[in-house]
Coordinates of C-alpha atoms and ligand atoms in Angstrom, one line a residue:
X1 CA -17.9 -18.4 0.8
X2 CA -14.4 -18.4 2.5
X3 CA -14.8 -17.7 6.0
X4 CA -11.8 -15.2 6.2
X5 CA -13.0 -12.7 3.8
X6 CA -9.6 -10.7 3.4
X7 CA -8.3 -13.1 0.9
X8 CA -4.4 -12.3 2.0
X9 CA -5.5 -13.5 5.3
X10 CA -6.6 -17.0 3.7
X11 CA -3.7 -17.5 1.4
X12 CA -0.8 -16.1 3.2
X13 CA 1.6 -18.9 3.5
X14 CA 3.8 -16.7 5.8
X15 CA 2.4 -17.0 9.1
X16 CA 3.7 -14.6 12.0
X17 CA 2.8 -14.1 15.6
X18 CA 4.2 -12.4 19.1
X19 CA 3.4 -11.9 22.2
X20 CA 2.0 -8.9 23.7
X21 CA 4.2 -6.3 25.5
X22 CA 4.4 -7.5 29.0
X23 CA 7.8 -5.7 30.6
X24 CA 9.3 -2.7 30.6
X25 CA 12.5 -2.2 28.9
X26 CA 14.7 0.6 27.4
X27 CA 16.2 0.2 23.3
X28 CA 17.7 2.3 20.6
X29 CA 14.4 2.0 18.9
X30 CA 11.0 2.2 19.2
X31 CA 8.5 1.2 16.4
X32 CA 4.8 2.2 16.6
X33 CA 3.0 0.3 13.8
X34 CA 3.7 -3.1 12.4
X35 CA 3.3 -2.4 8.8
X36 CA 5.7 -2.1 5.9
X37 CA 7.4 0.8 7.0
X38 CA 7.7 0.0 10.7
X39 CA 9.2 -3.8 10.3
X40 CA 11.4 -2.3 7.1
X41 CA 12.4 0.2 10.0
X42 CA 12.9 -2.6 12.8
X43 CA 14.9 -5.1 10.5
X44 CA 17.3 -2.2 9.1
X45 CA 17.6 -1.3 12.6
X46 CA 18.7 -4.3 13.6
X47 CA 21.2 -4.0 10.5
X48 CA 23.3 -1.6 12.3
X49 CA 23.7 -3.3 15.8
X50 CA 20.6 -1.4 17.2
X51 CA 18.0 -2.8 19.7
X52 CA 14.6 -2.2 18.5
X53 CA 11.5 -2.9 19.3
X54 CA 8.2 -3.0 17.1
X55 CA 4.7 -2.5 18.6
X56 CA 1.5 -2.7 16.8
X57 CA -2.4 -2.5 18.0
X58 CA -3.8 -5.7 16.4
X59 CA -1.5 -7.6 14.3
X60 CA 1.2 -7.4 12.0
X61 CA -0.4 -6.4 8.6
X62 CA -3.6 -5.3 10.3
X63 CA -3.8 -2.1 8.3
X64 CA -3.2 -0.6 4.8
X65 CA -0.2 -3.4 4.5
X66 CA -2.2 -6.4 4.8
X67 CA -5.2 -5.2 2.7
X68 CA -4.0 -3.3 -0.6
X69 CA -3.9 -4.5 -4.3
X70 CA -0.4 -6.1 -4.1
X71 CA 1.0 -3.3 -6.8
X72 CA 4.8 -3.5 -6.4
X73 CA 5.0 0.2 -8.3
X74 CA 8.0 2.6 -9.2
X75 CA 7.4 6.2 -8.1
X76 CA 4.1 7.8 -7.1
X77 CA 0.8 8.3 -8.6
X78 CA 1.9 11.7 -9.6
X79 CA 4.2 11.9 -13.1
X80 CA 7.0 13.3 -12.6
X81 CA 6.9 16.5 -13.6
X82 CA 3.8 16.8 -11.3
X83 CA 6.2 16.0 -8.0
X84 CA 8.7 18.5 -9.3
X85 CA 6.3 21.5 -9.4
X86 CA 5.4 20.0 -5.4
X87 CA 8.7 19.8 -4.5
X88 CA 10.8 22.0 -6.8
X89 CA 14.0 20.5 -9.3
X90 CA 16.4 19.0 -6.0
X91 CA 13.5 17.4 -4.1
X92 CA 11.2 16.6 -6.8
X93 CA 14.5 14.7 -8.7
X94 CA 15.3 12.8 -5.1
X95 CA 12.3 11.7 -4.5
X96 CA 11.8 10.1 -8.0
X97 CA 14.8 8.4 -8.5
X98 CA 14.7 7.5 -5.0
X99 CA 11.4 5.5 -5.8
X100 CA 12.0 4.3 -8.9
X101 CA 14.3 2.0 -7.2
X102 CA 12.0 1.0 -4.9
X103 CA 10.6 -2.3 -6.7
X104 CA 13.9 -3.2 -7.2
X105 CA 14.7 -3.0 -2.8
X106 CA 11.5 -4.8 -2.8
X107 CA 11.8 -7.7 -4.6
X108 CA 15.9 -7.5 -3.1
X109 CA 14.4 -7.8 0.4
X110 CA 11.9 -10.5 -1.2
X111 CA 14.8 -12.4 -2.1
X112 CA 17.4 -11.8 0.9
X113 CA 15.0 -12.5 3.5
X114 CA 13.1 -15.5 2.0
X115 CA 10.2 -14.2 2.2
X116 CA 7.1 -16.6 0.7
X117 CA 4.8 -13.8 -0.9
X118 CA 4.3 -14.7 -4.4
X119 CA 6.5 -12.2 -6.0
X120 CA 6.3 -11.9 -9.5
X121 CA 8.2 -9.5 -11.4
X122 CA 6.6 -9.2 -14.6
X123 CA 5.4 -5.5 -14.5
X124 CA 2.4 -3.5 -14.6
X125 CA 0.0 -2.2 -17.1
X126 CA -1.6 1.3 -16.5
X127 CA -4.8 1.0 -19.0
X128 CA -6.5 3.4 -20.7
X129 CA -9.9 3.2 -19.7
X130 CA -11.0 6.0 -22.0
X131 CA -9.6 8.4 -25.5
X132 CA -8.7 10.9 -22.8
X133 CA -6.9 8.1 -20.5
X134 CA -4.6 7.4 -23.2
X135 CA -3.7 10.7 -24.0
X136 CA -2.8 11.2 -20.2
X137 CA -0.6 7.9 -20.7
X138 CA 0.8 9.5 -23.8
X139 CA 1.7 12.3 -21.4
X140 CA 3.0 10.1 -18.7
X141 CA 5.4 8.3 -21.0
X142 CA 6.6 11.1 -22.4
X143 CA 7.6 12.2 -18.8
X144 CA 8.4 8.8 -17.7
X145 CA 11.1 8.5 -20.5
X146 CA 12.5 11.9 -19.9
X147 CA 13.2 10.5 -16.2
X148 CA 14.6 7.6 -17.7
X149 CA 11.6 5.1 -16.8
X150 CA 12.0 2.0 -19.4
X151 CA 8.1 2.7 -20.4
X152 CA 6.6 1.2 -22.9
X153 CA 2.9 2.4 -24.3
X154 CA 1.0 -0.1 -25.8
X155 CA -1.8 0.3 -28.2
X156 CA -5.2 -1.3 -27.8
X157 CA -4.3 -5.0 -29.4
X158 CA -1.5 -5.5 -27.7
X159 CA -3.6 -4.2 -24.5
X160 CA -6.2 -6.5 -25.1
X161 CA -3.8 -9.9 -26.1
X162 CA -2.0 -9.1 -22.6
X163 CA -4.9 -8.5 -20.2
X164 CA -7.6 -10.8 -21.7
X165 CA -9.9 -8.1 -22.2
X166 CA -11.1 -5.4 -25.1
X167 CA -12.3 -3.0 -22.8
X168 CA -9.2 -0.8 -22.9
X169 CA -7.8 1.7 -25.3
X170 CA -3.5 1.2 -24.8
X171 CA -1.7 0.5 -22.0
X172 CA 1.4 2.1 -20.1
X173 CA 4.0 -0.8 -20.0
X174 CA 6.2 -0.6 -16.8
X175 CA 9.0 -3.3 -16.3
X176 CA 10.0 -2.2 -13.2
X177 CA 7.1 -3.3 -11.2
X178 CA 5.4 -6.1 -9.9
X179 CA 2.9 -7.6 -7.8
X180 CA 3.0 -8.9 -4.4
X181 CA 0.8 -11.0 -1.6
X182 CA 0.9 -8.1 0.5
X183 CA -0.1 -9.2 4.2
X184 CA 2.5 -12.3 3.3
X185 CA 5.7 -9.7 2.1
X186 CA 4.4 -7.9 5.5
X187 CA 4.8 -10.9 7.8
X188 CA 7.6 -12.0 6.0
X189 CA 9.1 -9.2 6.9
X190 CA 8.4 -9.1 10.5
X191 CA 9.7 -13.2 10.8
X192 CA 13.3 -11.4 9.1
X193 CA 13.1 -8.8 11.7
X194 CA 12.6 -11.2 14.5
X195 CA 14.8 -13.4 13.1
X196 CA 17.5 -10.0 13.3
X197 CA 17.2 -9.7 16.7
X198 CA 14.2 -7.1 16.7
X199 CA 11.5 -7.5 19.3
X200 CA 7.9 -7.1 17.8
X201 CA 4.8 -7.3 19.9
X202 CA 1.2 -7.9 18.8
X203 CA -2.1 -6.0 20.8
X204 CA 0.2 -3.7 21.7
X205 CA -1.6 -0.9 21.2
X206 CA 0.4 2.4 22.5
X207 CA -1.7 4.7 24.5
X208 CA 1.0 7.2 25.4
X209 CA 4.6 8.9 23.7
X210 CA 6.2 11.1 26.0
X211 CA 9.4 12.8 26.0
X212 CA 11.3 12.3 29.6
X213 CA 14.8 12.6 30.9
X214 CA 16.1 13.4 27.7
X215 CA 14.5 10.4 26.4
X216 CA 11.3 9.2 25.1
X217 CA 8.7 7.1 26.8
X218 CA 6.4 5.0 25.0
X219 CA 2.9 3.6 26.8
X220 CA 1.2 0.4 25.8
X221 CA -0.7 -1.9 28.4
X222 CA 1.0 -0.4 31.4
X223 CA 4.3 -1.1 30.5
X224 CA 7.2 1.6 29.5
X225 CA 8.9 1.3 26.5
X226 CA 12.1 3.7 26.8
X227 CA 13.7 4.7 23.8
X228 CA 16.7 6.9 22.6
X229 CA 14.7 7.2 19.2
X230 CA 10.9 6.8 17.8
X231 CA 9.4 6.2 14.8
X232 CA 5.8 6.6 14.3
X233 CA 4.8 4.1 11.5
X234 CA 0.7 3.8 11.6
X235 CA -0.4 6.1 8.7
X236 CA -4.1 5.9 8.0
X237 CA -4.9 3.3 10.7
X238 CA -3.5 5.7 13.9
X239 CA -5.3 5.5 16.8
X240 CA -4.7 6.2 20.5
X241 CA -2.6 9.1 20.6
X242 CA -2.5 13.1 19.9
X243 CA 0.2 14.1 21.3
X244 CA 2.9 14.7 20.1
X245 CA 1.9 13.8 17.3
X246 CA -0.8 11.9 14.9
X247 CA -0.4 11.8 11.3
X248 CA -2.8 13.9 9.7
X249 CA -4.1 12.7 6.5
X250 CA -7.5 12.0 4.4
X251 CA -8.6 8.1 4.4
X252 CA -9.8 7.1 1.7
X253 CA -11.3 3.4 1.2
X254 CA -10.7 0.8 -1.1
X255 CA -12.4 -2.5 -1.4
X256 CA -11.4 -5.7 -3.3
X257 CA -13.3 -8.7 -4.3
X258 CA -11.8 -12.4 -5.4
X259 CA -13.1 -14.8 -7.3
X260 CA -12.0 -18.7 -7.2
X261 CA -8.7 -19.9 -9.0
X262 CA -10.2 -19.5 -12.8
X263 CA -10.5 -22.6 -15.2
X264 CA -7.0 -23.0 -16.6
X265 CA -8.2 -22.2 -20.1
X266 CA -9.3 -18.7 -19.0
X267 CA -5.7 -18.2 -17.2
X268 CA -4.2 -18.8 -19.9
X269 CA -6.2 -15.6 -21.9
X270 CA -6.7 -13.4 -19.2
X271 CA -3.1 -11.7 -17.3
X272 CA -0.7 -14.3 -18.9
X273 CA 2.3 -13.0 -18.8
X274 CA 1.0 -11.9 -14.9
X275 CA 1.0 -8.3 -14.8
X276 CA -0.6 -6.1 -12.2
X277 CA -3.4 -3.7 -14.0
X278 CA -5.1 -0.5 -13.2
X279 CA -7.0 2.3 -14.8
X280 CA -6.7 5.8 -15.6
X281 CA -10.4 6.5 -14.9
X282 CA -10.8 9.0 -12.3
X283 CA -12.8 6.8 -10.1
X284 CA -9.9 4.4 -10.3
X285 CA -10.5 0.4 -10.7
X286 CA -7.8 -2.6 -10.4
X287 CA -7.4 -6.2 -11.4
X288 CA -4.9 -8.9 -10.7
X289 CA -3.9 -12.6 -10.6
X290 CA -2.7 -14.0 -7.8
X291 CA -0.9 -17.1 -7.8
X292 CA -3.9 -19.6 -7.4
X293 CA -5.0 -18.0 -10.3
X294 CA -7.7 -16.2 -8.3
X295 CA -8.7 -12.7 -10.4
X296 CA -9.3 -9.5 -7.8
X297 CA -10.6 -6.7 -9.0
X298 CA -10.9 -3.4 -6.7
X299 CA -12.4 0.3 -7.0
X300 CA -12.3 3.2 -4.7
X301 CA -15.3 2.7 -2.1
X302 CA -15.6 1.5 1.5
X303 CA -17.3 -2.1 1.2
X304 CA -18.2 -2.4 5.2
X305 CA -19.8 0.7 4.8
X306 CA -23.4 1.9 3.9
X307 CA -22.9 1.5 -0.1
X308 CA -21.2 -1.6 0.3
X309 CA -23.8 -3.3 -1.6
X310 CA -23.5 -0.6 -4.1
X311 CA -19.3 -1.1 -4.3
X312 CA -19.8 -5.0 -4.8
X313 CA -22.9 -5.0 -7.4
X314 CA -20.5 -2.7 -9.1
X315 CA -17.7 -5.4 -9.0
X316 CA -20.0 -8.2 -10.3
X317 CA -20.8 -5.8 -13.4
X318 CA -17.4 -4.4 -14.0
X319 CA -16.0 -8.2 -13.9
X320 CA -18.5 -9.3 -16.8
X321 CA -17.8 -5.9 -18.8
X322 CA -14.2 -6.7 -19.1
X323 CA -14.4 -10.2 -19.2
X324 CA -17.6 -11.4 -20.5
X325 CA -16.3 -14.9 -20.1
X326 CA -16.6 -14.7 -16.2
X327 CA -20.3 -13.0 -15.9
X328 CA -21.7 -14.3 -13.1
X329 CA -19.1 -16.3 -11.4
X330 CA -19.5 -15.9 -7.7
X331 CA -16.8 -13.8 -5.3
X332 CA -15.6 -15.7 -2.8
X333 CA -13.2 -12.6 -1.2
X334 CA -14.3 -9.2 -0.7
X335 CA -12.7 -6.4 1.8
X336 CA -11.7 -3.1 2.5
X337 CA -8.9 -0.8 3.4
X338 CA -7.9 3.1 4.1
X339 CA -5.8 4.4 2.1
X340 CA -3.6 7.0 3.3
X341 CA -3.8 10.3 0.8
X342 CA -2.0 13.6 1.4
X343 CA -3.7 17.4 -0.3
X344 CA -0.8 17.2 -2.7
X345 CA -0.2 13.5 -3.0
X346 CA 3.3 13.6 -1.8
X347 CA 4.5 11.1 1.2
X348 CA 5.3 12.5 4.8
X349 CA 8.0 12.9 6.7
X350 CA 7.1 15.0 10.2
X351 CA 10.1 15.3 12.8
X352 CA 7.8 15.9 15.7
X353 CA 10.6 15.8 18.5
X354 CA 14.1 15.5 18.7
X355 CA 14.9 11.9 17.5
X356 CA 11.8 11.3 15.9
X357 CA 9.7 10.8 12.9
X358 CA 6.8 10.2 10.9
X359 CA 6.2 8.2 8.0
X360 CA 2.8 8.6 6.1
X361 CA 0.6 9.4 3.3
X362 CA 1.9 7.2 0.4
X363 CA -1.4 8.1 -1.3
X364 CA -2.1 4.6 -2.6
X365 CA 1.4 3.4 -3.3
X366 CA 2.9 2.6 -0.4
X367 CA 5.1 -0.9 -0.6
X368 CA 7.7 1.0 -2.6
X369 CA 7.7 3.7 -0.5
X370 CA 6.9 2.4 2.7
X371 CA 9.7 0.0 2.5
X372 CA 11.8 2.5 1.2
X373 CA 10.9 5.5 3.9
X374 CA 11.0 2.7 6.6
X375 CA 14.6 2.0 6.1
X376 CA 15.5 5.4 5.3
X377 CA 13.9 6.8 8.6
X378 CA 15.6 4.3 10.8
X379 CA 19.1 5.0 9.1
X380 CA 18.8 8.5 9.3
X381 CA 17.8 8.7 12.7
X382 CA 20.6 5.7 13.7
X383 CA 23.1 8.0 12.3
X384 CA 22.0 11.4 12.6
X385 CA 22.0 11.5 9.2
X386 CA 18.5 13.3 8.1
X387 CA 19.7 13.7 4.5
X388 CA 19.6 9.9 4.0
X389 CA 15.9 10.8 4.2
X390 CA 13.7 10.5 0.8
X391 CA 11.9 14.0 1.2
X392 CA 13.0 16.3 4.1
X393 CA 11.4 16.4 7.4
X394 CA 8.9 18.8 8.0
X395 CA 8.5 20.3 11.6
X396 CA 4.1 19.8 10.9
X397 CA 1.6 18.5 8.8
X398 CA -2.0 19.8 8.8
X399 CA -5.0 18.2 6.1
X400 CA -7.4 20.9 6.1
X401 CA -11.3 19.1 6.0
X402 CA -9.8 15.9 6.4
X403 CA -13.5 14.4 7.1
X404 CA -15.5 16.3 4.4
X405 CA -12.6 15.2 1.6
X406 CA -13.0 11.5 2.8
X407 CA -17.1 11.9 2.7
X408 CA -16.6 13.5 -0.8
X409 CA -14.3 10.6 -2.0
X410 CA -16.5 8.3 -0.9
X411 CA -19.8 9.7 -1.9
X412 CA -18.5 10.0 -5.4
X413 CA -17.5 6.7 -5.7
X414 CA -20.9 5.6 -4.9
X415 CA -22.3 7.8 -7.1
X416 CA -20.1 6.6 -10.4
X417 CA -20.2 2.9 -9.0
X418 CA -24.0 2.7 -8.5
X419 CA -24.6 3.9 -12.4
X420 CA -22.2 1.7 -13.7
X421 CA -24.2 -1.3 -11.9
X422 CA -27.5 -0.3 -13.1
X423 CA -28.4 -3.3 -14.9
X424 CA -25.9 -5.1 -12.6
X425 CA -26.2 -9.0 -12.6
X426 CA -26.5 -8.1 -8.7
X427 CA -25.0 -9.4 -5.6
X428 CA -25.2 -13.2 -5.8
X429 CA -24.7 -15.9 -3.4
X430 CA -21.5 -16.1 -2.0
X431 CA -20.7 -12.9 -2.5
X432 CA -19.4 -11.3 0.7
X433 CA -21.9 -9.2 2.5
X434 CA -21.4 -5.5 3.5
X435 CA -20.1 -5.0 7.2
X436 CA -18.7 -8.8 7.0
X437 CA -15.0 -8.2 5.8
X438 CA -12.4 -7.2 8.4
X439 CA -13.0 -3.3 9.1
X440 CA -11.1 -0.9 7.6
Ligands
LIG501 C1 -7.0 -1.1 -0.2 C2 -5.7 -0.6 -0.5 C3 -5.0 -0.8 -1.7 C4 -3.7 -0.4 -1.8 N1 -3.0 -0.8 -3.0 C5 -1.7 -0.5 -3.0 C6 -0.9 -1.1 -4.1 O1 -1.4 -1.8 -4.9 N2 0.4 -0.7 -4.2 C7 1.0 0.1 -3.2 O2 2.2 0.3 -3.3 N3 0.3 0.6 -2.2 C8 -1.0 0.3 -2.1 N4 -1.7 0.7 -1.0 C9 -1.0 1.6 0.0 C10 -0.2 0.7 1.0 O3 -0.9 -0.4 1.3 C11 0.1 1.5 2.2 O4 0.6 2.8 1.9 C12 1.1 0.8 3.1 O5 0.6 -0.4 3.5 C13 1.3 1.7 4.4 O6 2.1 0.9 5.2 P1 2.4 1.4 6.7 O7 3.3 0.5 7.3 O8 2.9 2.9 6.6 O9 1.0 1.5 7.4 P2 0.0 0.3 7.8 O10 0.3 -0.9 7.0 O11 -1.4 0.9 7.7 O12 0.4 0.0 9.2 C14 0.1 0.8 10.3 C15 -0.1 0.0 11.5 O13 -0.1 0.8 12.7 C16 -0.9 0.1 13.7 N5 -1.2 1.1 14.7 C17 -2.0 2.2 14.6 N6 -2.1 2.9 15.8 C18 -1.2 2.2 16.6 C19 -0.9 2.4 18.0 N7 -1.3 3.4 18.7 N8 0.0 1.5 18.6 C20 0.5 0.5 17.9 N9 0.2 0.3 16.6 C21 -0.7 1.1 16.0 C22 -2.0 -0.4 12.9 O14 -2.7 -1.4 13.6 C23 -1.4 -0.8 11.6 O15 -1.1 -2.2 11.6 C24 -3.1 0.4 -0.8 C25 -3.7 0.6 0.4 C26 -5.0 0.1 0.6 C27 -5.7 0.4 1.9

């Protein structure tokens, strides 16, 4: 087994470190969380002339950015008539044209920045898992199209030529999407925005956000950060802080295991063409190339936790189920991340103080929109322009049961993960153990 068990961490070939805060200094600025949306915050920032400065607990891509499935998506989770009756006609419509542009800003950035994460544009396949799934894709195409999404359903041969695999009953076709090394677009990002003029500091973590003087006054190992502006970027991996503000939200984990590169025969019959893949099954399940050729495949469950064992016999048995051709070959990669969900599944933007926001709660689909709020956020609050913001600002956000939700997640993916590896060909050698993967 790999002895870095996130396998982003082992294959990035973007590499990115800075030094920890050690002075005190005043900018335009200041960035708490070095994820997607902070750095796409920090390099836009530095777009428009403004000093900025970027400081994250652990390092760049430590949480949800450097962990997740690498799904480049348009739009949310939600279809979009779903977001509408959120939001009503004027939001709803914003906020979904808004992010079906977002792959598009993604792979832009990709290309304008030079960033070395294996970006491959060659869309996404939703899969219906189930009759009922693909009646709910028939649904979401039909609303798709009506939004002017260039879907395409797909019935279960041509499902089955593209991924490799007979298990499914159609596909949703989106061309718009793509897939990503994610912890690779993330330092990619952070190089640009260094490379912009932005300062970003590593174990950094800030202890203290303080308005003062008409300013406010960010606290991380002893040292002031003073700041016309703030934006709070750390979503489902806050910690340190209450006041003014943490983001509410209910974590849900996620955990992903990676095989070796496959035979070259097998890559050419499973993902050719190189989409990204997930399910319509209600405990959700993924699968993916990445460019080594490496298959990961990832369900809802926390893999450092106490079912972890459960989570990875189920990965072992779902891999042979859909591709009977790889039974038994070994993982080499398995970890976890929290995933950021709101009550209503619609992203968060909380002005908590004059001059400042918070980004969150991208409910599982968060490069889009993270880049996409990151930006916005920094030009709206460079500008004073809060209607260049995606979704308007809310003055709070509560999640009511925040704990029990999570527990309930979790428990249930147990549940439906440790029937479905009944009969499991078990966890075999080299698969990663339970509490080894970075924690989530
Ligand atoms: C397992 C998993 C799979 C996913 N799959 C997909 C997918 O395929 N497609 C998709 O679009 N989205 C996906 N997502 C969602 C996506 O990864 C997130 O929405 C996105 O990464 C959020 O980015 P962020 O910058 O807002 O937060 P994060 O990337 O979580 O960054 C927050 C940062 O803040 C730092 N921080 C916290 N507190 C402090 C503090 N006090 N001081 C300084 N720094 C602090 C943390 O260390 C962390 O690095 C997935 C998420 C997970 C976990």
């Amino acid at each position: 087994m790999s002895s870095e068990v996130n396998l982003w961490r082992a294959s990035s070939r973007e590499h990115f470190a800075a030094p920890p805060l050690a002075t005190s200094r005043e900018v335009d600025l200041a960035v708490i969380g070095g994820g997607f949306t902070g750095l796409a915050a920090a390099l836009e920032a530095r777009r428009h002339g403004a000093s900025v400065c970027v400081l994250e607990a652990q390092t760049v891509g430590h949480g949800g950015s450097g962990r997740n499935v690498g799904l480049v998506n348009a739009g949310l989770w939600l279809p979009p008539e779903a977001v509408i009756a959120r939001m009503g006609p004027t939001g709803g419509k914003r906020l979904i044209d808004t992010l079906a542009e977002a792959p598009q800003r993604v792979f832009d950035l990709i290309a304008r920045e030079g960033i070395d994460c294996e970006a491959t544009r060659n869309g996404t396949l939703h899969l219906a898992h189930a009759p009922a799934g693909l009646r709910d894709l028939q649904e979401r195409y039909r609303q798709g199209r009506a939004h002017g999404a260039p879907l395409r359903l797909l019935d279960a041969a041509e499902t089955a030529r593209r991924t490799g695999s007979r298990a499914f009953h159609g596909a949703l076709f989106d061309p718009r999407a793509g897939t990503i090394q994610p912890l690779s677009y993330a330092r990619g990002l952070a190089r640009a925005a260094v490379r912009a003029g932005a300062e970003v500091h590593e174990q950094s973590p800030v202890t203290g956000l303080q308005r003062a003087a008409g300013q406010w006054q960010v606290t991380s190992r002893g040292q002031s950060l003073r700041a016309r502006h703030v934006l709070v970027a750390t979503n489902a991996y806050h910690l340190g802080f209450h006041d003014p503000f943490a983001p509410q939200i209910v974590g849900v984990h996620y955990c992903q295991y990676a095989t070796d590169p496959l035979p070259e025969p097998l890559r050419r019959s499973i993902l050719a063409g190189g989409e990204g893949c997930w399910d319509t099954a209600l405990v959700m399940s993924s699968f993916r190339l990445d460019q080594a050729g490496r298959l990961v495949i990832g369900g809802i469950g926390n893999g450092d936790g106490p079912a972890g064992r459960v989570h990875a016999a189920w990965a072992a048995r779902k891999l042979a189920r859909l591709f009977p051709d790889l039974a038994g070959l070994p993982f080499r990669h398995g970890w976890s991340g929290r995933i950021a969900m709101t009550g209503d599944h619609i992203p968060k933007i909380v002005a908590f103080g004059p001059q400042a926001y918070a980004c969150f709660g991208y409910s599982g689909r968060g490069i889009g929109p993270g880049t996409v709020f990151g930006t916005q956020a920094a030009r709206a609050l460079l500008l004073d322009r809060p209607d260049l913001l995606p979704v308007d600002p809310l003055r709070q956000h509560r999640e009511g049961f925040a704990g029990l939700r999570a527990a309930y997640y979790e428990a249930g993916a147990s549940a439906v993960h440790a029937i479905a590896a009944q009969g499991s060909v078990g966890a075999r050698a080299g698969l990663p153990q339970a509490g080894a993967s970075s924690r989530a």
